[in-house]
Every structure is written in C-alpha cells, then in structure tokens.
Short mmCIF file of C-alpha atoms in Angstrom, two decimals:
data_model
loop_
_atom_site.label_atom_id
_atom_site.label_comp_id
_atom_site.label_asym_id
_atom_site.label_seq_id
_atom_site.Cartn_x
_atom_site.Cartn_y
_atom_site.Cartn_z
CA MET R 17 0.00 0.04 -0.04
CA THR R 18 1.37 3.35 -0.89
CA GLY R 19 0.61 6.71 0.83
CA LYS R 20 2.01 10.09 1.50
CA ARG R 21 5.51 10.26 2.63
CA VAL R 22 6.05 11.57 6.11
CA VAL R 23 8.86 13.64 7.41
CA VAL R 24 9.71 15.24 10.74
CA THR R 25 9.85 19.17 10.44
CA GLY R 26 10.00 20.24 14.13
CA LEU R 27 11.33 19.02 17.56
CA ALA R 28 10.56 20.09 21.11
CA ALA R 29 11.24 18.67 24.44
CA ILE R 30 11.23 19.38 28.29
CA THR R 31 13.13 16.77 30.11
CA PRO R 32 15.12 16.17 33.31
CA LEU R 33 18.24 17.30 31.33
CA GLY R 34 16.81 20.57 30.46
CA ASN R 35 13.79 22.63 29.90
CA ASP R 36 14.16 22.89 25.95
CA LEU R 37 15.46 20.54 23.28
CA ALA R 38 18.78 22.35 22.75
CA THR R 39 19.84 22.20 26.54
CA SER R 40 18.46 18.54 27.02
CA TRP R 41 20.38 17.28 23.78
CA GLU R 42 23.66 19.02 24.87
CA ASN R 43 23.62 17.49 28.40
CA LEU R 44 22.55 14.11 26.87
CA VAL R 45 25.47 14.00 24.38
CA ALA R 46 27.76 15.29 27.25
CA GLY R 47 26.80 12.08 29.41
CA LYS R 48 25.24 14.13 32.18
CA SER R 49 22.60 12.84 34.58
CA GLY R 50 19.23 14.51 35.21
CA ILE R 51 18.52 12.30 38.13
CA GLY R 52 18.49 13.57 41.69
CA PRO R 53 16.45 13.40 44.95
CA ILE R 54 12.69 13.79 44.73
CA THR R 55 11.80 17.36 45.57
CA HIS R 56 8.06 17.32 44.48
CA PHE R 57 7.12 15.99 47.75
CA ASP R 58 8.53 14.67 51.08
CA ALA R 59 9.70 11.23 49.97
CA SER R 60 11.62 10.28 53.08
CA GLU R 61 9.35 7.34 54.04
CA TYR R 62 9.68 5.83 50.42
CA THR R 63 11.98 3.11 49.50
CA SER R 64 12.85 4.95 46.11
CA ARG R 65 13.82 8.60 47.04
CA ILE R 66 15.11 9.65 43.36
CA ALA R 67 13.68 10.67 40.11
CA GLY R 68 14.33 12.50 36.94
CA GLU R 69 12.46 15.52 37.75
CA VAL R 70 12.03 18.65 35.28
CA LYS R 71 13.72 21.65 37.23
CA GLY R 72 12.68 24.92 37.52
CA PHE R 73 9.84 24.78 34.96
CA ASP R 74 7.94 27.98 34.77
CA PRO R 75 4.44 27.61 33.12
CA GLU R 76 3.65 31.43 33.19
CA LYS R 77 6.65 31.60 30.42
CA TYR R 78 4.20 29.94 28.12
CA MET R 79 0.53 30.62 29.32
CA PRO R 80 -1.31 33.17 31.61
CA ALA R 81 -1.32 32.30 35.28
CA LYS R 82 -4.90 31.57 35.37
CA GLN R 83 -4.84 29.00 32.70
CA ALA R 84 -1.69 27.15 34.12
CA LYS R 85 -3.70 27.15 37.57
CA ARG R 86 -6.29 25.11 35.74
CA MET R 87 -4.04 22.47 34.40
CA ASP R 88 -2.21 19.52 36.01
CA ARG R 89 1.58 19.83 35.39
CA PHE R 90 1.53 17.18 32.52
CA VAL R 91 -0.86 19.63 30.64
CA GLN R 92 1.38 22.43 31.43
CA PHE R 93 4.38 20.47 29.94
CA ALA R 94 2.13 19.76 26.68
CA VAL R 95 1.21 23.39 26.24
CA ALA R 96 4.72 24.52 26.57
CA THR R 97 6.22 21.74 24.43
CA GLY R 98 3.35 22.34 21.78
CA LYS R 99 4.17 26.12 21.46
CA MET R 100 7.77 25.39 21.47
CA LEU R 101 7.48 22.73 18.65
CA VAL R 102 5.18 24.86 16.28
CA GLU R 103 7.77 27.61 16.64
CA HIS R 104 10.54 25.26 15.85
CA SER R 105 8.76 23.78 12.91
CA GLY R 106 7.90 27.10 11.39
CA LEU R 107 4.40 26.01 10.59
CA VAL R 108 2.01 28.77 10.55
CA ILE R 109 -1.45 27.31 11.70
CA ASP R 110 -4.12 29.64 10.20
CA ASP R 111 -7.66 29.36 8.94
CA ALA R 112 -6.57 27.90 5.79
CA ASN R 113 -4.83 24.88 7.21
CA ALA R 114 -5.88 24.34 10.82
CA HIS R 115 -8.41 21.63 10.16
CA ARG R 116 -5.48 19.61 8.62
CA VAL R 117 -3.11 19.88 11.67
CA GLY R 118 -3.77 17.17 14.23
CA VAL R 119 -2.69 16.93 17.85
CA LEU R 120 -2.13 13.32 19.06
CA LEU R 121 -0.26 12.81 22.07
CA GLY R 122 0.62 9.71 24.42
CA VAL R 123 -0.15 9.88 28.00
CA GLY R 124 0.31 6.97 30.31
CA LEU R 125 -1.55 7.97 33.51
CA GLY R 126 -2.54 11.62 33.23
CA GLY R 127 -3.40 13.84 36.15
CA LEU R 128 -2.29 11.68 39.05
CA GLU R 129 -1.40 14.77 41.00
CA THR R 130 -4.81 16.44 40.49
CA ILE R 131 -6.52 13.02 41.58
CA GLU R 132 -4.56 12.89 44.85
CA VAL R 133 -5.28 16.49 45.76
CA PHE R 134 -8.93 16.33 45.29
CA HIS R 135 -9.27 12.95 46.75
CA THR R 136 -7.84 14.38 49.92
CA LYS R 137 -10.21 17.16 49.76
CA LEU R 138 -13.07 14.78 49.04
CA VAL R 139 -12.15 12.67 52.08
CA GLU R 140 -11.39 15.68 54.31
CA SER R 141 -14.17 18.32 53.45
CA GLY R 142 -16.97 16.12 51.63
CA PRO R 143 -18.58 15.73 48.32
CA ASN R 144 -19.34 19.48 47.82
CA ARG R 145 -15.76 20.58 47.97
CA VAL R 146 -14.34 18.96 44.73
CA SER R 147 -13.62 21.51 42.20
CA PRO R 148 -15.26 21.78 38.98
CA PHE R 149 -11.84 21.75 37.53
CA MET R 150 -10.96 18.33 38.82
CA ILE R 151 -12.17 16.36 35.82
CA PRO R 152 -10.90 18.81 33.14
CA MET R 153 -7.58 18.76 34.95
CA LEU R 154 -7.02 15.04 35.42
CA ILE R 155 -8.30 13.64 31.96
CA SER R 156 -5.50 12.63 29.82
CA ASN R 157 -6.72 14.18 26.47
CA MET R 158 -6.67 17.60 28.11
CA ALA R 159 -2.90 17.57 26.95
CA PRO R 160 -3.89 17.59 23.20
CA GLY R 161 -7.00 19.58 24.05
CA GLN R 162 -5.10 22.49 25.69
CA VAL R 163 -2.41 22.29 22.95
CA SER R 164 -4.95 22.96 20.23
CA ILE R 165 -6.41 25.75 22.03
CA PHE R 166 -2.82 27.30 22.47
CA THR R 167 -1.65 26.60 18.84
CA GLY R 168 -5.03 26.76 16.94
CA ALA R 169 -4.76 23.28 15.37
CA LYS R 170 -8.28 21.74 14.64
CA GLY R 171 -7.44 18.24 13.01
CA PRO R 172 -7.97 15.07 15.06
CA ASN R 173 -7.33 15.49 18.71
CA LEU R 174 -6.77 12.70 20.95
CA VAL R 175 -4.36 10.58 23.34
CA THR R 176 -3.03 7.20 22.98
CA THR R 177 -2.76 5.37 26.38
CA SER R 178 -0.58 2.07 26.39
CA ALA R 179 1.46 2.72 29.44
CA CYS R 180 5.24 3.21 28.84
CA ALA R 181 4.66 3.04 24.79
CA SER R 182 1.94 5.67 24.92
CA GLY R 183 4.14 8.27 23.21
CA GLN R 184 5.62 5.87 20.67
CA HIS R 185 1.90 4.66 19.64
CA ALA R 186 0.99 8.35 19.31
CA ILE R 187 3.71 8.91 16.85
CA GLY R 188 2.71 5.78 15.12
CA TYR R 189 -0.89 6.86 14.55
CA ALA R 190 0.26 10.52 13.69
CA TYR R 191 2.41 8.85 11.00
CA THR R 192 -0.52 6.87 9.85
CA ASP R 193 -2.96 9.76 9.58
CA ILE R 194 -0.55 11.52 7.49
CA PHE R 195 0.37 8.44 5.46
CA MET R 196 -3.51 8.08 4.90
CA GLY R 197 -4.10 11.62 3.84
CA ARG R 198 -6.22 12.56 6.82
CA CYS R 199 -3.86 15.30 8.02
CA ASP R 200 -1.03 17.38 6.47
CA ALA R 201 0.81 17.73 9.82
CA VAL R 202 0.43 16.41 13.47
CA ILE R 203 1.84 17.60 16.47
CA THR R 204 2.75 14.32 18.17
CA GLY R 205 4.79 12.66 21.00
CA GLY R 206 4.52 11.87 24.56
CA VAL R 207 3.96 13.76 28.09
CA GLU R 208 3.87 12.64 31.58
CA ALA R 209 4.25 14.07 34.98
CA THR R 210 3.61 11.50 37.84
CA ILE R 211 6.52 11.93 40.38
CA THR R 212 3.74 12.04 43.14
CA PRO R 213 3.14 10.12 46.10
CA MET R 214 0.83 7.62 44.29
CA GLY R 215 3.01 7.24 41.30
CA VAL R 216 5.99 6.74 43.28
CA SER R 217 4.48 4.24 45.80
CA GLY R 218 2.72 2.48 43.10
CA PHE R 219 5.82 1.67 41.22
CA THR R 220 7.46 0.87 44.27
CA ALA R 221 5.01 -1.75 45.09
CA LEU R 222 5.54 -3.48 41.76
CA LYS R 223 9.39 -3.55 42.68
CA ALA R 224 9.85 -1.64 39.39
CA LEU R 225 11.80 1.18 40.87
CA SER R 226 15.72 1.38 41.69
CA THR R 227 16.09 1.57 45.47
CA ALA R 228 19.85 0.64 45.85
CA ASN R 229 21.18 4.23 44.81
CA ASN R 230 19.07 6.68 46.84
CA ASP R 231 22.36 8.17 48.07
CA ALA R 232 23.96 8.19 44.58
CA PRO R 233 21.00 9.28 42.20
CA THR R 234 23.05 9.59 39.15
CA LYS R 235 24.26 6.24 39.41
CA ALA R 236 20.67 4.53 39.91
CA SER R 237 19.76 4.10 36.25
CA ARG R 238 22.14 1.76 34.57
CA PRO R 239 20.54 -0.11 31.68
CA PHE R 240 22.32 -3.16 30.74
CA ASP R 241 24.71 -3.14 33.60
CA ASN R 242 24.71 -6.26 35.91
CA ASP R 243 23.93 -4.02 39.10
CA ARG R 244 20.81 -2.60 37.63
CA ASP R 245 17.92 -2.81 40.18
CA GLY R 246 14.85 -0.98 38.60
CA PHE R 247 14.06 1.98 36.67
CA VAL R 248 13.98 5.58 37.92
CA ILE R 249 10.71 7.61 37.66
CA GLY R 250 10.99 10.50 35.39
CA GLU R 251 8.82 13.11 33.90
CA GLY R 252 8.67 15.41 30.87
CA SER R 253 7.90 15.61 27.20
CA GLY R 254 9.14 14.91 23.77
CA PHE R 255 7.14 16.26 20.53
CA LEU R 256 7.72 15.99 16.93
CA MET R 257 6.19 17.73 14.08
CA LEU R 258 5.18 15.10 11.66
CA GLU R 259 4.30 16.48 8.16
CA SER R 260 3.50 15.08 4.73
CA LEU R 261 6.55 15.67 2.45
CA GLU R 262 4.55 17.61 0.03
CA SER R 263 3.44 19.94 2.84
CA ALA R 264 6.96 20.44 3.99
CA GLN R 265 8.44 20.97 0.71
CA ALA R 266 5.69 23.44 -0.23
CA ARG R 267 6.56 25.62 2.68
CA GLY R 268 10.32 25.03 2.48
CA ALA R 269 10.26 23.43 5.80
CA THR R 270 13.57 22.12 7.34
CA ILE R 271 13.38 18.26 7.40
CA TYR R 272 15.04 16.59 10.05
CA ALA R 273 14.27 12.76 9.24
CA GLU R 274 11.87 10.69 7.39
CA VAL R 275 9.34 8.30 9.21
CA VAL R 276 9.43 5.02 7.35
CA GLY R 277 7.90 2.53 9.68
CA TYR R 278 5.69 1.67 12.46
CA GLY R 279 5.50 -1.68 14.21
CA ALA R 280 3.12 -2.56 17.14
CA SER R 281 2.31 -5.97 18.86
CA GLY R 282 1.07 -7.38 22.10
CA ASP R 283 2.71 -10.05 24.12
CA ALA R 284 -0.51 -11.93 25.16
CA TYR R 285 1.71 -13.19 28.15
CA HIS R 286 1.61 -11.25 31.42
CA MET R 287 0.32 -8.11 33.14
CA THR R 288 3.76 -6.60 33.76
CA ALA R 289 6.45 -8.77 32.64
CA PRO R 290 7.52 -8.75 29.10
CA HIS R 291 7.58 -12.04 27.25
CA GLU R 292 10.68 -14.16 28.61
CA ASP R 293 12.25 -14.63 25.09
CA GLY R 294 11.26 -11.07 23.77
CA LEU R 295 8.86 -12.48 21.30
CA GLY R 296 6.47 -9.46 21.42
CA MET R 297 9.39 -7.03 21.28
CA ALA R 298 11.01 -8.77 18.29
CA GLN R 299 7.58 -8.86 16.43
CA ALA R 300 7.09 -5.23 16.79
CA MET R 301 10.53 -4.54 15.66
CA ARG R 302 10.55 -6.71 12.48
CA ALA R 303 6.94 -5.10 11.69
CA ALA R 304 8.62 -1.63 11.44
CA ILE R 305 11.43 -2.75 9.53
CA ASP R 306 9.21 -4.67 7.16
CA GLU R 307 6.96 -1.69 6.80
CA ALA R 308 10.01 0.45 5.80
CA GLY R 309 10.82 -2.20 3.15
CA ILE R 310 14.39 -2.33 4.21
CA ARG R 311 16.66 -5.25 5.54
CA PRO R 312 17.65 -5.76 9.18
CA GLU R 313 21.15 -5.07 8.21
CA ASP R 314 20.28 -1.44 7.17
CA VAL R 315 19.52 -0.47 10.79
CA ASP R 316 22.61 1.10 12.44
CA HIS R 317 21.31 2.54 15.55
CA ILE R 318 18.57 1.60 18.12
CA ASN R 319 17.26 4.01 20.69
CA ALA R 320 16.40 1.32 23.18
CA HIS R 321 13.60 1.12 25.76
CA ALA R 322 16.25 0.24 28.23
CA THR R 323 14.42 0.87 31.39
CA SER R 324 17.00 -0.46 33.81
CA THR R 325 14.97 -3.10 35.14
CA HIS R 326 16.42 -6.63 35.08
CA LEU R 327 13.87 -8.20 32.77
CA ASN R 328 13.32 -5.36 30.19
CA ASP R 329 17.07 -4.98 29.46
CA LEU R 330 17.52 -8.76 29.24
CA CYS R 331 14.56 -9.35 27.09
CA GLU R 332 15.20 -6.27 24.67
CA THR R 333 18.65 -7.58 24.02
CA LYS R 334 17.31 -10.99 23.26
CA ALA R 335 14.81 -9.61 20.86
CA ILE R 336 17.42 -7.55 19.10
CA LYS R 337 19.52 -10.61 18.70
CA LYS R 338 16.45 -12.40 17.23
CA VAL R 339 15.50 -9.82 14.69
CA PHE R 340 19.23 -8.76 13.68
CA GLY R 341 21.23 -11.94 14.12
CA ASP R 342 24.79 -11.36 13.68
CA HIS R 343 24.14 -7.56 12.69
CA ALA R 344 23.06 -7.17 16.29
CA LYS R 345 26.60 -6.59 17.25
CA ASN R 346 27.26 -3.87 14.84
CA ILE R 347 24.39 -1.75 15.98
CA ARG R 348 25.17 1.27 18.29
CA ILE R 349 22.34 0.91 20.80
CA THR R 350 21.81 3.75 23.22
CA ALA R 351 19.65 3.98 26.29
CA ASN R 352 18.66 7.60 27.07
CA LYS R 353 17.05 6.52 30.47
CA SER R 354 20.40 6.13 31.95
CA MET R 355 20.43 10.01 32.17
CA THR R 356 16.78 10.98 32.03
CA GLY R 357 15.14 8.15 34.08
CA HIS R 358 11.96 6.56 32.63
CA LEU R 359 9.60 9.27 31.39
CA LEU R 360 6.71 6.60 31.23
CA GLY R 361 4.16 7.80 28.65
CA ALA R 362 6.45 10.36 27.45
CA ALA R 363 9.39 8.17 27.05
CA GLY R 364 8.74 7.27 23.23
CA GLY R 365 8.23 11.00 22.54
CA MET R 366 11.53 12.17 24.17
CA GLU R 367 13.48 8.99 22.63
CA GLY R 368 11.73 9.70 19.32
CA VAL R 369 13.12 13.33 19.39
CA PHE R 370 16.62 12.07 20.32
CA SER R 371 16.46 9.71 17.77
CA VAL R 372 15.78 12.15 14.97
CA MET R 373 18.68 14.17 16.49
CA ALA R 374 21.01 11.37 16.17
CA LEU R 375 20.08 11.32 12.26
CA HIS R 376 20.13 15.05 11.87
CA THR R 377 23.49 15.87 13.98
CA GLY R 378 25.35 12.63 13.11
CA ILE R 379 26.05 12.15 16.95
CA ILE R 380 25.01 8.96 18.70
CA PRO R 381 24.48 9.71 22.32
CA GLY R 382 26.14 7.41 24.87
CA THR R 383 24.73 5.28 27.80
CA ILE R 384 26.11 6.00 31.24
CA ASN R 385 26.50 3.72 34.36
CA ARG R 386 27.27 0.63 32.14
CA GLU R 387 30.32 -0.04 34.31
CA THR R 388 29.98 -4.09 34.96
CA PRO R 389 28.33 -5.68 31.79
CA ASP R 390 25.66 -8.12 32.27
CA PRO R 391 26.89 -11.16 30.63
CA GLU R 392 23.59 -11.67 29.04
CA CYS R 393 23.37 -8.11 27.54
CA ASP R 394 26.61 -8.23 25.42
CA LEU R 395 25.89 -5.92 22.59
CA ASN R 396 27.19 -2.28 21.76
CA TYR R 397 25.21 -0.15 24.16
CA MET R 398 27.57 2.92 23.61
CA ALA R 399 29.18 2.62 27.31
CA GLY R 400 32.08 4.47 26.01
CA GLY R 401 30.09 7.80 25.43
CA SER R 402 28.81 9.67 22.58
CA GLU R 403 30.12 9.11 19.22
CA LYS R 404 30.33 10.87 16.02
CA TYR R 405 28.79 8.57 13.62
CA GLN R 406 26.04 9.24 11.09
CA PRO R 407 23.35 6.70 11.13
CA GLU R 408 20.98 5.84 8.19
CA TYR R 409 18.18 4.20 9.97
CA VAL R 410 17.25 4.52 13.57
CA LEU R 411 14.89 2.15 15.46
CA CYS R 412 13.10 3.67 18.44
CA ASN R 413 11.74 1.02 20.97
CA SER R 414 8.87 1.41 23.44
CA PHE R 415 7.54 -1.36 25.68
CA GLY R 416 4.78 -1.12 28.13
CA PHE R 417 2.76 -2.98 31.09
CA GLY R 418 0.08 -4.88 29.37
CA GLY R 419 2.66 -6.65 27.16
CA THR R 420 2.34 -3.85 24.62
CA ASN R 421 5.28 -3.07 22.27
CA CYS R 422 5.65 -0.31 19.79
CA CYS R 423 8.59 0.69 17.43
CA MET R 424 9.27 3.63 15.01
CA LEU R 425 11.82 3.56 12.19
CA TYR R 426 13.36 6.93 11.27
CA LYS R 427 15.58 7.36 8.19
CA ARG R 428 18.12 10.04 7.62
CA TRP R 429 17.06 12.92 5.51
CA LYS R 430 19.59 13.71 2.75
CA GLY R 431 17.47 16.62 1.28
CA MET O 18 -8.87 40.81 57.33
CA SER O 19 -12.19 42.34 56.42
CA VAL O 20 -14.96 40.65 54.37
CA GLU O 21 -13.99 42.92 51.39
CA GLU O 22 -10.26 42.03 51.80
CA LYS O 23 -11.02 38.28 52.02
CA ILE O 24 -13.34 38.25 48.93
CA SER O 25 -10.94 40.34 47.05
CA LYS O 26 -8.07 37.86 47.68
CA ILE O 27 -10.26 34.96 46.68
CA ILE O 28 -11.15 36.63 43.46
CA ILE O 29 -7.41 37.39 42.79
CA ASP O 30 -6.46 33.87 43.35
CA GLN O 31 -9.17 32.26 41.40
CA LEU O 32 -9.40 34.37 38.36
CA GLY O 33 -5.79 35.53 38.09
CA VAL O 34 -6.62 39.10 37.80
CA SER O 35 -4.85 42.11 39.64
CA ALA O 36 -5.97 43.80 42.85
CA GLU O 37 -6.60 46.98 40.90
CA GLU O 38 -9.32 45.16 38.62
CA VAL O 39 -11.32 44.00 41.63
CA LYS O 40 -13.52 46.86 42.02
CA PRO O 41 -17.12 46.72 43.82
CA GLU O 42 -18.86 47.14 40.48
CA ALA O 43 -16.66 44.91 38.40
CA SER O 44 -18.79 41.91 36.71
CA PHE O 45 -17.21 38.48 37.31
CA VAL O 46 -17.88 37.45 33.52
CA GLU O 47 -17.73 40.63 31.62
CA ASP O 48 -14.90 42.39 33.40
CA LEU O 49 -12.93 39.75 35.10
CA GLY O 50 -13.09 37.14 32.40
CA ALA O 51 -14.64 34.31 34.44
CA ASP O 52 -16.49 31.42 32.67
CA SER O 53 -19.00 29.02 34.36
CA LEU O 54 -16.38 26.77 35.87
CA ASP O 55 -14.63 29.69 37.20
CA LEU O 56 -17.81 30.98 38.93
CA THR O 57 -18.66 27.60 40.31
CA GLU O 58 -15.22 27.49 41.89
CA LEU O 59 -15.32 31.03 43.16
CA ILE O 60 -18.70 30.28 45.04
CA MET O 61 -16.96 27.20 46.52
CA ALA O 62 -14.10 29.05 47.54
CA MET O 63 -16.26 31.77 49.30
CA GLU O 64 -18.35 28.93 50.98
CA GLU O 65 -15.13 27.49 52.28
CA GLU O 66 -13.55 30.88 53.42
CA PHE O 67 -16.72 32.01 55.40
CA GLY O 68 -17.83 28.73 56.67
CA ILE O 69 -21.43 28.98 54.79
CA GLU O 70 -23.50 27.37 52.29
CA ILE O 71 -24.68 29.27 49.14
CA ASP O 72 -27.53 27.75 47.29
CA ASP O 73 -27.72 27.82 43.50
CA ASP O 74 -30.54 30.27 43.30
CA ASP O 75 -28.37 32.72 45.49
CA ALA O 76 -25.14 31.96 43.62
CA GLN O 77 -26.91 32.89 40.22
CA LYS O 78 -27.51 36.37 41.70
CA ILE O 79 -23.93 37.05 42.45
CA LEU O 80 -22.61 38.71 39.41
CA LYS O 81 -20.57 41.40 40.61
CA VAL O 82 -17.82 41.77 43.22
CA GLN O 83 -20.36 44.06 45.29
CA ASP O 84 -23.13 41.25 45.09
CA ALA O 85 -20.54 38.90 46.70
CA ILE O 86 -19.76 41.24 49.72
CA ALA O 87 -23.35 42.12 50.24
CA TYR O 88 -24.40 38.75 50.18
CA ILE O 89 -21.62 37.47 52.68
CA LYS O 90 -22.20 40.37 55.07
CA ASN O 91 -25.93 39.63 55.07
CA LYS O 92 -25.21 36.04 55.80
CA GLN O 93 -23.06 36.91 58.85
#
C-alpha cells in the first residue's frame, strides 16, 4: 500500500536534562545525568527517593497564570512543548490549514497529582468541596485539548494510552494519519508528570523502581549493567512535528528525518513482565522494518527502551538478537533513560526526538553507568560515551505494561 | 482581614486578576473574564472561606464583586 511520505519538521522537549531541546540534547550528548533526590514531595518514607524531575519549569513563560492554575503539570508541559514545537517547525497554523493539523499525544497515566489533591479534599471536606476543574484537569486528553487551544490546530485531537509505550504509539498513529491523507501535519509525541506520592508508591509496590542508589542518584539508572535494580521515575515531554513531504516541501520547511516504519504488537503473556524471550518486542521491531521495506542489516542505531529493570534490558537484548542475528553486534544501541530516568508515557516521545537528533546531527549519544556488563547483555550499548557517527536508519523502541510493544523507524534525510 | 479583603483575595487567586481590577462594580464574567466553571469554583471558595452554604439560586444572583460582598455580610 502506498501513501503519503511523512517527514519530521520540528522537535521540542522538556526533560530532566533541560527545559528545552537544545539544553536537553547538549546534556545528553555530554553524558550528564538529570536524576536527583525527589523534591516534588517529602519522599523520606519511600524506598525509592530519587527521580528524573524537570527542574525550574515556569508555566507562566508559556501561558497566563490563570490558565496554568487550571492545568495539571503534564498539561502545562504539553502546552509549553506544543508552543515550542510549532515555533521550531515554522508551521503557520491559520484558517486555511488548521483543520488539517492534528494533535495526537501519548499520556500514560494523566493527572495523578490532581486526583490525589482532590481525593484528599473529598475525604476531608466532603463531596461538595471538589472543584469543577478536577475532571478537566485530570483527564489525559486535556493535553492535546489544551495544545489545540494554544496553537489553533483543529485536526484530529486525541491521546493514546499504552503505559510506557503511549508516546511511541501516538507517533505511530500520527504517522498513519498523514500517510492516509487525513492530516497534513500532526503535533505528536508523549508527555507525563507522575512523580507524586501515588505514582512513586505504586511503582515501588511493583518492585519496578531502583532502590539501591538513593544516596547516589546519578548512578541509579544503569541499563544493561549487571547491578541494575529497577528504573528511575522521570517526567517531561518530547514532541515531533510530523508532516507530509509535500506539505513540508511546499513551505520550504527544514526536514530533520523521514518516518518510514511503525510496528506494534501485544505479548499476550503477562500483566507487567515482558515475554521471557522478547517475542512481542521482536515482532514489533520486525514489523517496523518490514513496513519500511528495508533489511535488518540497514539499521545501524537503536534507541532502546532500556529501562534499567532486570527483565526489560535482558528481554530487549534477546529480541534485538532475534531480529538482527549477527548484525546485532554492529548496531549502536543507546539508552537515554540512563540519564533521564523513565519518562513513562512520554518516553517514546522524548526518545523519538533524540532518535531524530542522532540522524540530523550525526552524533549518537552514549549510555552512562554501564560499568559492569551483564554477561547476557553483550551488545554495543555505547558505554564509552557519545560518538560521531552518521546513522542511516534509527529504530526507536518502547514497551509497556500489559505486554504492549511499539517501534518507530526513522531514516536520515539527505535533502 | 475584612470581608472585602477576603473576597478580593479569593477573586485574585481564582481568576488570576490584579487587585486593581477587583472593583465593587466589576462583573465576574464581563470584567474579570470568568467562565461558568470559574464561577462555580469562586462560590465554593467563598463557602469554604466563610463557612457558609450558598444555594444555587442565590449563587446565580452573585454577578458582581459588590453582590458577593453584600451577600456574605448579610449571611454573617
């Protein structure tokens, strides 16, 4: 089936490494960690007391104080990132094209902080003290809703929710909408802000979070390392402007990469654990490669899901070997979460942005904290730091609870 | 704090307006930019601050800052 060619014409992010893309990318390439002690609430009683927090974010830089007050933090991130993205893309959204510009974002959990605040209010003060803003603040699709209000985009407007693959799925469906001719451009990616008492306690109860390095936060996220003991919760956003090639060329837009494949699968296996042989992960990677019509050998960089949990990193490695065979050892595999922590529903968005940056700049960011190799994780994870290397194809992986797997394939744009 | 000061503070907090804008004759909707959700929350904030119940019929008559001040003073 042939459809429209889809390209990336804008990028934006708010991450634990910086409140804009340029700062985040610079720190990522420099191998700096954005992880530190939790400051959003008193975490002294928690077994995991560290996080990749976004620091010093001022919503009023992007929106009036009154509107900011009516938004959960994840929606504030979405509005700020959406505005930065539209600016970066140079796309003018006006009466002529607004209905052809969609907003399709991934959100894993939504307004957890809002739920916590108003549940407390409900219990302490009764049912008549719950704010009329509670529901519009907490629902996950208020992220694209508010982005459309602030940017004027009037095309399809929705969220995808698939746990830690939410952002990746959003990009996949944004790509599909443009491919099918439903939209000329889509503001897409992922956003999340759940470093809250319920978020941290819930993931702690699942034994998913790192607890061994509370006193050395920058050492806690260590994908593919033998001493890894869980992920570090993070927050933030990563948005991409996807656009049809014809629309991008007609307006003379800068093109950062081409989107050439999307693959998704379900494990049909376990609530939280990935399939032990990485079968679902492999199926999703293969589907993205097949859709692009390339050979596995053409892929030279993987932006891995790489959460720093024992199971993910092991299963993802097995899946990569299954898909790529002997070529697996040639692929430069990077783990952004070693520096940012796990941005949950925003992960696929942020990592998609960094995947495209690797294609655009010819720099592959390294992975930090892989000091003692796990003998079963024996590929090239870029443990030596960032490298000047021009990839042709980047595969970006996201996997989530529920056994959901999603991969996007990006191609270098040569102009 | 007087009733006027307390109400003024609530309006400034809830509607994100400046102190100078909160004049007695200012209309919540027309002058201070409130929508229906803002008005609901404004009433709730006043109920909480002054420990009273404002029923819906009464709430619908509170259109200006001076209406709110008069209503609260009358209730106390």
